[in-house]
Coordinates of C-alpha atoms in Angstrom, one line a residue:
Chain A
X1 CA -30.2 -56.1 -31.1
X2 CA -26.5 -56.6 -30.8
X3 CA -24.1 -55.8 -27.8
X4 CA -25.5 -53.0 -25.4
X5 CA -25.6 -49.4 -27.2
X6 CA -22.5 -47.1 -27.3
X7 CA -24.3 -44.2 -26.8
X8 CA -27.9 -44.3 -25.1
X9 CA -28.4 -41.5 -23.7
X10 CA -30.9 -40.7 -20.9
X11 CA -33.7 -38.4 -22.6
X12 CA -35.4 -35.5 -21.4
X13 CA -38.1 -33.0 -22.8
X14 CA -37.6 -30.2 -21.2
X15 CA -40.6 -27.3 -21.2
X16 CA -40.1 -23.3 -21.2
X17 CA -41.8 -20.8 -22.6
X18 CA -38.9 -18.7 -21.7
X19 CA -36.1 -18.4 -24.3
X20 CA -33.4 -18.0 -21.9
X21 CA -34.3 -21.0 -19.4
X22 CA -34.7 -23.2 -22.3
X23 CA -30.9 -22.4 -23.3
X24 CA -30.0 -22.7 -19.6
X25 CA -31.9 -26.4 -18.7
X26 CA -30.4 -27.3 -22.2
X27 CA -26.9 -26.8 -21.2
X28 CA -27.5 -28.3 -17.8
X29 CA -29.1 -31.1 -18.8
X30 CA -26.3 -31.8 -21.4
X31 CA -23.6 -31.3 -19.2
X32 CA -25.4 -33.5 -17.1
X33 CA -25.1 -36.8 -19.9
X34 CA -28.5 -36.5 -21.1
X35 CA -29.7 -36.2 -24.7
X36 CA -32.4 -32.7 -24.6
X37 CA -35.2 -31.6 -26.7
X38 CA -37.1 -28.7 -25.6
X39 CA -40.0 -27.5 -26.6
X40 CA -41.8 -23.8 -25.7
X41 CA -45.3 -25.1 -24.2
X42 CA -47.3 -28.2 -22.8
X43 CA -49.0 -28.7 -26.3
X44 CA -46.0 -29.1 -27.9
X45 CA -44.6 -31.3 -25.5
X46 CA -47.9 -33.7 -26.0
X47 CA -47.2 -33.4 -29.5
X48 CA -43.9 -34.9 -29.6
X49 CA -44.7 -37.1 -27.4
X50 CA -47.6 -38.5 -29.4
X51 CA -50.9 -36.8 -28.0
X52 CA -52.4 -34.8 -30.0
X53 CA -55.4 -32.5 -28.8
X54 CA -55.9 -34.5 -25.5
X55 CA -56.5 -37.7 -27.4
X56 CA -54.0 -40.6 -27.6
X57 CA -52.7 -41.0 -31.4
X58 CA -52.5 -45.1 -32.0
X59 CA -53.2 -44.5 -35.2
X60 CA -50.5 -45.3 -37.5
X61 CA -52.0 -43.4 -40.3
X62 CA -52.3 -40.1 -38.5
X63 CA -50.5 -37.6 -40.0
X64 CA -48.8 -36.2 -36.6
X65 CA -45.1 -37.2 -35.6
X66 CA -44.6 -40.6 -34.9
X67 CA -44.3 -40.7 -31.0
X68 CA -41.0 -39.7 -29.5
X69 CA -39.8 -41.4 -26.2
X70 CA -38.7 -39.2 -23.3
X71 CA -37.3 -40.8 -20.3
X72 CA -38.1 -37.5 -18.2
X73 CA -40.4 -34.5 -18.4
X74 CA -39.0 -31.5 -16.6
X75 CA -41.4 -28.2 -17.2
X76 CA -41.5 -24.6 -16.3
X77 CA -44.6 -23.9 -13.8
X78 CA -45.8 -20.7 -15.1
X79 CA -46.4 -21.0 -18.6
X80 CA -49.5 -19.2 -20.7
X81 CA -52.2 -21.4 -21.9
X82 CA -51.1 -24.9 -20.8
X83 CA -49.7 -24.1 -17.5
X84 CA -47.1 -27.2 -16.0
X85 CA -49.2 -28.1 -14.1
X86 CA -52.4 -29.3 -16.6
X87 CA -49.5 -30.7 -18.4
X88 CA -48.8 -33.1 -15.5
X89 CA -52.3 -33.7 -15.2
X90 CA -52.5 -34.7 -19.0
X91 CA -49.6 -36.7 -18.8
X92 CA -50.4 -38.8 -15.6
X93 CA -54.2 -39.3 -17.3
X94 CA -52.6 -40.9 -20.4
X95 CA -52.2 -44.7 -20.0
X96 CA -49.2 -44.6 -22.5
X97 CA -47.5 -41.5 -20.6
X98 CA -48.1 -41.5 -16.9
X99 CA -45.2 -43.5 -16.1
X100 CA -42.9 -40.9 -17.1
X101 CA -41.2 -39.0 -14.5
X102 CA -42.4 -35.4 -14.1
X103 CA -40.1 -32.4 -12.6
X104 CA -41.8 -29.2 -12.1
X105 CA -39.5 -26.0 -12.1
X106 CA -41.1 -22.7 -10.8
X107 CA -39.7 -19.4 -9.9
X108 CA -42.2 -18.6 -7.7
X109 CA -41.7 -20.7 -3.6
X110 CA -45.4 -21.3 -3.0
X111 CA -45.4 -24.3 -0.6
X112 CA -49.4 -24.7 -1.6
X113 CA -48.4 -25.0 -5.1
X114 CA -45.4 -27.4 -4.5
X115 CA -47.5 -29.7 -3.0
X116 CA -50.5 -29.9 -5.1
X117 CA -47.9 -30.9 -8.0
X118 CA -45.9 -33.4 -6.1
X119 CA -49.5 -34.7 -4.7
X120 CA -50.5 -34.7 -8.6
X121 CA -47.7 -37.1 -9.3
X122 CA -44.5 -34.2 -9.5
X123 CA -41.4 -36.1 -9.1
X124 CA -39.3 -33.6 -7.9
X125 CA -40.3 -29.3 -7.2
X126 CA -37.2 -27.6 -8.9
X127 CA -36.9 -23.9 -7.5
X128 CA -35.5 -21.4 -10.1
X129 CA -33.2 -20.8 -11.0
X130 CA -32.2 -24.1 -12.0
X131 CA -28.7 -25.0 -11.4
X132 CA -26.3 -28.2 -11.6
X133 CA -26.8 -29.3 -8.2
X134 CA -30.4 -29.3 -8.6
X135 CA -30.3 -32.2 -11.1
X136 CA -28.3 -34.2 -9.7
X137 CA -31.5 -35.5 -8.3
X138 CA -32.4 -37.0 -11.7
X139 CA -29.2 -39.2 -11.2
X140 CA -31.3 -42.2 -9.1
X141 CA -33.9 -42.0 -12.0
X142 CA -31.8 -42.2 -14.9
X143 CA -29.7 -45.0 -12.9
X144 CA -32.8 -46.9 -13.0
X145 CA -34.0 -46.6 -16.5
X146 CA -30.2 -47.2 -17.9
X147 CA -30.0 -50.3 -15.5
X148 CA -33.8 -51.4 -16.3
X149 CA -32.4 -50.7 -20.1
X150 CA -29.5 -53.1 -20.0
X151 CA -31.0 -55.7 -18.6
X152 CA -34.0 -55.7 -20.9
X153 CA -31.2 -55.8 -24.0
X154 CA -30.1 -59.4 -22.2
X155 CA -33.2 -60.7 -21.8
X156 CA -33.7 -60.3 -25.3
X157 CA -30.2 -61.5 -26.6
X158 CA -29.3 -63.9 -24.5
X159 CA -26.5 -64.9 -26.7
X160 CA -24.6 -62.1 -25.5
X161 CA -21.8 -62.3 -22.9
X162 CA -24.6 -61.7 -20.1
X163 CA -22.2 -60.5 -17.2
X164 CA -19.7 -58.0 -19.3
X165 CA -23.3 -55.6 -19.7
X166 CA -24.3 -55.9 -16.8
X167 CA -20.5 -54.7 -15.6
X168 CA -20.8 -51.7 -17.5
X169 CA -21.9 -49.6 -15.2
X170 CA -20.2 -45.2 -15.1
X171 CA -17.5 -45.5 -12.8
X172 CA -18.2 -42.0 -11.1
X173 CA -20.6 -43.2 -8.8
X174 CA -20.4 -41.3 -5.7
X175 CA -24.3 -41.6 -4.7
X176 CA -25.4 -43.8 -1.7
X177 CA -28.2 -44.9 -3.7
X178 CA -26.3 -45.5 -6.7
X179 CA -24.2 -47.8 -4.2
X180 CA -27.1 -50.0 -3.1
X181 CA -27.9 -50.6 -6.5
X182 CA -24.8 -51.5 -7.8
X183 CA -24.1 -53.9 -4.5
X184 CA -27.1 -56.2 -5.4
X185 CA -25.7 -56.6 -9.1
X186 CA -23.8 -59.5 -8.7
X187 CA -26.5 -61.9 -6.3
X188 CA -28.8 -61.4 -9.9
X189 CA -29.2 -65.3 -10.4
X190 CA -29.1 -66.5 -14.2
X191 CA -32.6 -67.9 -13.9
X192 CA -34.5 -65.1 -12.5
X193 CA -32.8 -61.9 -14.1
X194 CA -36.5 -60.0 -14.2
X195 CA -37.3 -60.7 -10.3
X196 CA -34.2 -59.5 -9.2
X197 CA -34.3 -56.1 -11.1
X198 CA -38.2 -55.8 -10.0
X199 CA -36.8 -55.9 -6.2
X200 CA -34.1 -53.0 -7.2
X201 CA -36.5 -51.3 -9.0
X202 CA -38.9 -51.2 -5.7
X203 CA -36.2 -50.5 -3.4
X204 CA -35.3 -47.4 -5.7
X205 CA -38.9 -46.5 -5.5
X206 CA -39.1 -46.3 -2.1
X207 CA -36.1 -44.4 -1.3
X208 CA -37.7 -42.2 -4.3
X209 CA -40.8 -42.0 -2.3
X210 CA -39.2 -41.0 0.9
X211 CA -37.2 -38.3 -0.8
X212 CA -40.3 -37.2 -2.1
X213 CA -42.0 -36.8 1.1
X214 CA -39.5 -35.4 2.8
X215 CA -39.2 -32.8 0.2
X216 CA -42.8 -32.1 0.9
X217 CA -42.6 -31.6 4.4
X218 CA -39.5 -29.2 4.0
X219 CA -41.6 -27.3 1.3
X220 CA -38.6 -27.2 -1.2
X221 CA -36.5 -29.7 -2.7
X222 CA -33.1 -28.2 -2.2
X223 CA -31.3 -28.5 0.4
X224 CA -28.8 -25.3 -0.4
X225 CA -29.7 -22.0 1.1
X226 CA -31.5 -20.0 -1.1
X227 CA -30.9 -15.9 -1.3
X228 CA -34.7 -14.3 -1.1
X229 CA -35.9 -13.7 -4.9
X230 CA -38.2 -10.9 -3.1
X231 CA -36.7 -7.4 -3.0
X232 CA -33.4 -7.5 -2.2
X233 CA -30.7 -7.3 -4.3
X234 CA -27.9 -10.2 -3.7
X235 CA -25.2 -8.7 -2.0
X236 CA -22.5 -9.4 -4.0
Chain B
X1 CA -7.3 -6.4 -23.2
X2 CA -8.3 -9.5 -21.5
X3 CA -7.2 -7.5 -17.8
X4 CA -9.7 -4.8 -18.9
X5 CA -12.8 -7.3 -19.5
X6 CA -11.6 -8.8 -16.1
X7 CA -11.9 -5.2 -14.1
X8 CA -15.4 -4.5 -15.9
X9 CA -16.5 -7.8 -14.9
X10 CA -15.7 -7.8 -11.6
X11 CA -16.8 -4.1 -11.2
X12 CA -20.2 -5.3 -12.0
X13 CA -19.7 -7.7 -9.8
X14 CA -19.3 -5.5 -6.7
X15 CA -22.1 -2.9 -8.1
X16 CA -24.9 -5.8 -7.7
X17 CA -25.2 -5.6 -11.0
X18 CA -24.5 -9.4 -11.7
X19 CA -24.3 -12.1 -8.7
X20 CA -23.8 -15.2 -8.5
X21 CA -26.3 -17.2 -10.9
X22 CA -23.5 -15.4 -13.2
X23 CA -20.7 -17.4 -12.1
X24 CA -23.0 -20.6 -12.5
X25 CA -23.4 -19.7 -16.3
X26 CA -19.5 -19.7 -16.7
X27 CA -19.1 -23.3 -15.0
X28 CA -21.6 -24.6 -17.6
X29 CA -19.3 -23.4 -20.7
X30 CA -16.5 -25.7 -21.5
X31 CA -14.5 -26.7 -24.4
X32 CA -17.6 -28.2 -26.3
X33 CA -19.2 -25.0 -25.2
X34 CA -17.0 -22.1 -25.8
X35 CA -19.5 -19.6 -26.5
X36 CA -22.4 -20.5 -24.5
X37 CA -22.6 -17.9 -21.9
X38 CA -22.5 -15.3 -24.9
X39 CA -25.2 -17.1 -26.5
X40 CA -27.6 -16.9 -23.0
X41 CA -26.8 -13.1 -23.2
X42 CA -27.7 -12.7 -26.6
X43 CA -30.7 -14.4 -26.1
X44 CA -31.8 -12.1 -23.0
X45 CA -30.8 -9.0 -24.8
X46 CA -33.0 -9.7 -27.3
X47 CA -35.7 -11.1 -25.2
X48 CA -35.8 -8.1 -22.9
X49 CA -35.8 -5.8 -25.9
X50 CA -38.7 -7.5 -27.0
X51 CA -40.4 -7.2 -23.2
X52 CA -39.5 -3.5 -22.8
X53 CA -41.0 -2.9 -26.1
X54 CA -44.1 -4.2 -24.9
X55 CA -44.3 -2.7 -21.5
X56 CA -43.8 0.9 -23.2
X57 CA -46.2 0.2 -25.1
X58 CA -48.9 -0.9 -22.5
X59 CA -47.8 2.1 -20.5
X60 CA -48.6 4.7 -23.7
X61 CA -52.2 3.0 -23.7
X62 CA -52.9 5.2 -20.3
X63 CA -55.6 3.4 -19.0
X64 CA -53.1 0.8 -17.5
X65 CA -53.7 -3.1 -18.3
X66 CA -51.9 -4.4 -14.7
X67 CA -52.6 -8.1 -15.2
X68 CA -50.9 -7.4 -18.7
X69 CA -48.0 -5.1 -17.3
X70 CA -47.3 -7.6 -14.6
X71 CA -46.8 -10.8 -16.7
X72 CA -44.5 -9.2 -19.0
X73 CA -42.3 -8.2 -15.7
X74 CA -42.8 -11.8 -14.3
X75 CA -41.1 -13.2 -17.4
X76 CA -38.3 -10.2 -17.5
X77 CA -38.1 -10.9 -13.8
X78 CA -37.6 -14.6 -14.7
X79 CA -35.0 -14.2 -17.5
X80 CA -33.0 -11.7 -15.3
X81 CA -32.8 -14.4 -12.3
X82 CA -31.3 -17.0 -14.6
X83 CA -28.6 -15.1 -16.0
X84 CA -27.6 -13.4 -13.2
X85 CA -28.4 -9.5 -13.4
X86 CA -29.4 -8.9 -9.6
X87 CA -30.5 -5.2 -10.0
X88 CA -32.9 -6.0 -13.1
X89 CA -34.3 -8.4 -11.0
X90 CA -34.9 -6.2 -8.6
X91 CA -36.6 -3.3 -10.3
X92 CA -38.6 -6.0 -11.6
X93 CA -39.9 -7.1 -8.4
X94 CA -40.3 -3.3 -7.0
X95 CA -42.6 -2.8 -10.2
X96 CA -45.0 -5.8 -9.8
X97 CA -45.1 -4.7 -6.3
X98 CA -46.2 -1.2 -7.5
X99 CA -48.7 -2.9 -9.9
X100 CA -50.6 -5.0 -7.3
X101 CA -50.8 -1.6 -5.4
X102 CA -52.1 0.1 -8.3
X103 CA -54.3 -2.8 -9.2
X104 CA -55.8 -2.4 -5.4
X105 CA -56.1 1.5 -5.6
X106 CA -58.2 0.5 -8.8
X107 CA -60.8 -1.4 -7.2
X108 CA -60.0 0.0 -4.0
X109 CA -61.5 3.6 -6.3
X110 CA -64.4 2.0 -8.4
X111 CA -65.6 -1.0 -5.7
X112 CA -65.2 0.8 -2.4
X113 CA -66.3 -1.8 0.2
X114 CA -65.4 -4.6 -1.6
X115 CA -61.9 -3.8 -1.8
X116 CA -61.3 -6.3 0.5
X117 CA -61.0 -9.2 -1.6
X118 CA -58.0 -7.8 -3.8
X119 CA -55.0 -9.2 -3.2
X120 CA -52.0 -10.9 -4.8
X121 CA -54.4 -13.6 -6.2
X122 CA -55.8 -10.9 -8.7
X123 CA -52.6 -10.4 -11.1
X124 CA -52.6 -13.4 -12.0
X125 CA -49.6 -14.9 -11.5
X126 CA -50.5 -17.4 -8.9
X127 CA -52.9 -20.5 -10.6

């Protein structure tokens, strides 16, 4: 491949069986820099993603879509048939899928139910509705898969000017973790580009971890107050 | 023209009829977006037709389905709460509340002591 791309985009499949929150995460995650495909249930997620009926489709011959990459999976809770939840479950069973980041959106604040999905491998808990400040959450996980990315695209040209990609990073970085990553950059050694990015790529997984926990023990990943969805009308 | 909209708007504003999830619809339209808060509404107009529909229609049945009537009110509920209109969302919670009660009066009728083990759990909703 040549230089780095103009345009990669972060991708996310985003999962509703609601018509109206699949235009809202659409337009959120847009205005958010991602590229969005939604689909209306967990089958049809696995679908474009390549599984079809539960069973991993190698098979170049098989008549389904060829296998679409997502970066992130964020999914509506409640959904009929294939709830979110089996659809994390399928996705962390598949060897090919499992390493995907999962977010799990609900309207519903049940701590039992927040925590079985971030024990099942849930990323992040996203309390409905969804709004702009919620995903900027994502931002530490699409930093990493744009930085693991670019440096992937110089290990395999190594022709290319190796420092200008590696420069071209979005200015607007505001994020503390965004910060640390961006500070060990420039010790990345000529020799040893892939060891370096492993040790980012921990560190960003441990302060992903520790997010993740903490959101546990709060019981809700948001840290805005939240009016009561329960019987009173917002006072206005 | 423009003044009038405003007063309307802001009229359902103070009337509970919209809050704030509103105003978070608006920040998401932009120039490459001119249209998209109008779009959402269309989409929930027709989607809660579609919902109503089928809630009269479980209603005319008489013998009430509440499992049935209470997942069609969990999505309206839903679709109200992301575009904003508070009192929908309201009535939408009051009448799930007055379908678990009815679910319990139910059982609570035909099982006598066992009416104990209703609760929440039974609509549904929770999995």
């Amino acid at each position: 491949m040549g230089m780095a791309a103009a345009e990669w985009k972060f991708h996310v499949l985003a999962v509703d069986d609601s018509l109206v929150d699949r235009k809202l995460i659409e337009r959120l995650l847009q205005k958010s820099s991602c590229q969005v495909t939604t689909v209306d249930s967990g089958y049809k997620a696995l679908e474009f993603l390549g599984l079809r009926q539960g069973i991993e489709s190698n098979d170049t011959t098989a008549l389904s879509l060829s296998p679409q990459e997502a970066n992130l999976i964020i999914t509506d809770y409640c959904m009929p048939g294939m709830t979110g939840y089996d659809l994390l479950k399928k996705l962390k069973e598949s060897s090919a899928l499992k390493n995907i980041p999962v977010v799990i959106m609900s309207s519903e604040n049940v701590p039992a139910r927040i925590s079985r999905c971030l024990e099942e491998g849930a990323e992040e808990f996203f309390l409905k509705p969804v709004r702009l400040a919620d995903l900027n959450k994502l931002k530490p996980h699409m930093m990493k898969t744009k930085l693991k990315n670019q440096k992937l695209e110089e290990i395999e040209t190594p022709s290319d000017d190796e420092n200008g990609t590696v420069a071209a990073v979005e200015p607007e970085i505001k994020d503390s973790v965004e910060m640390e990553i961006i500070k060990m950059l420039p010790l990345q050694s000529e020799t040893e580009p892939k060891r370096v990015l492993l040790q980012v790529v921990q560190q960003e997984e441990q302060m992903l971890s520790n997010n993740k926990r903490k959101s546990m023990e709060q019981g809700l990943s948001t840290d805005r107050p939240r009016p009561s969805l329960e019987g009173i009308a917002t006072a206005v | 023209m423009q003044r009038q909209v405003a007063l309307i708007k802001q009229s359902l504003f103070d009337q509970g009829y919209l809050d704030e999830q509103f105003i978070e619809l608006e920040e998401l339209q932009d120039d490459a977006n001119p249209n998209f808060v109008e779009e959402v509404a269309t989409l929930y107009f027709k989607d809660s037709a579609r919902l109503i529909s089928n809630i009269e229609q479980a209603l005319e049945r008489g013998s009430f389905d509440f499992n049935r009537l209470d997942n069609y009110m969990h999505q309206f509920k839903g679709s109200s709460t992301s575009i904003g209109a508070s009192k929908v969302k309201t009535e939408c919670t009051m009448f799930r509340e007055y379908c678990r009660v009815g679910n319990a009066e139910g059982w609570q009728d035909r099982r006598g002591p066992r009416r104990l083990h209703v609760g929440p759990s039974n609509t549904g909703t929770d999995q």
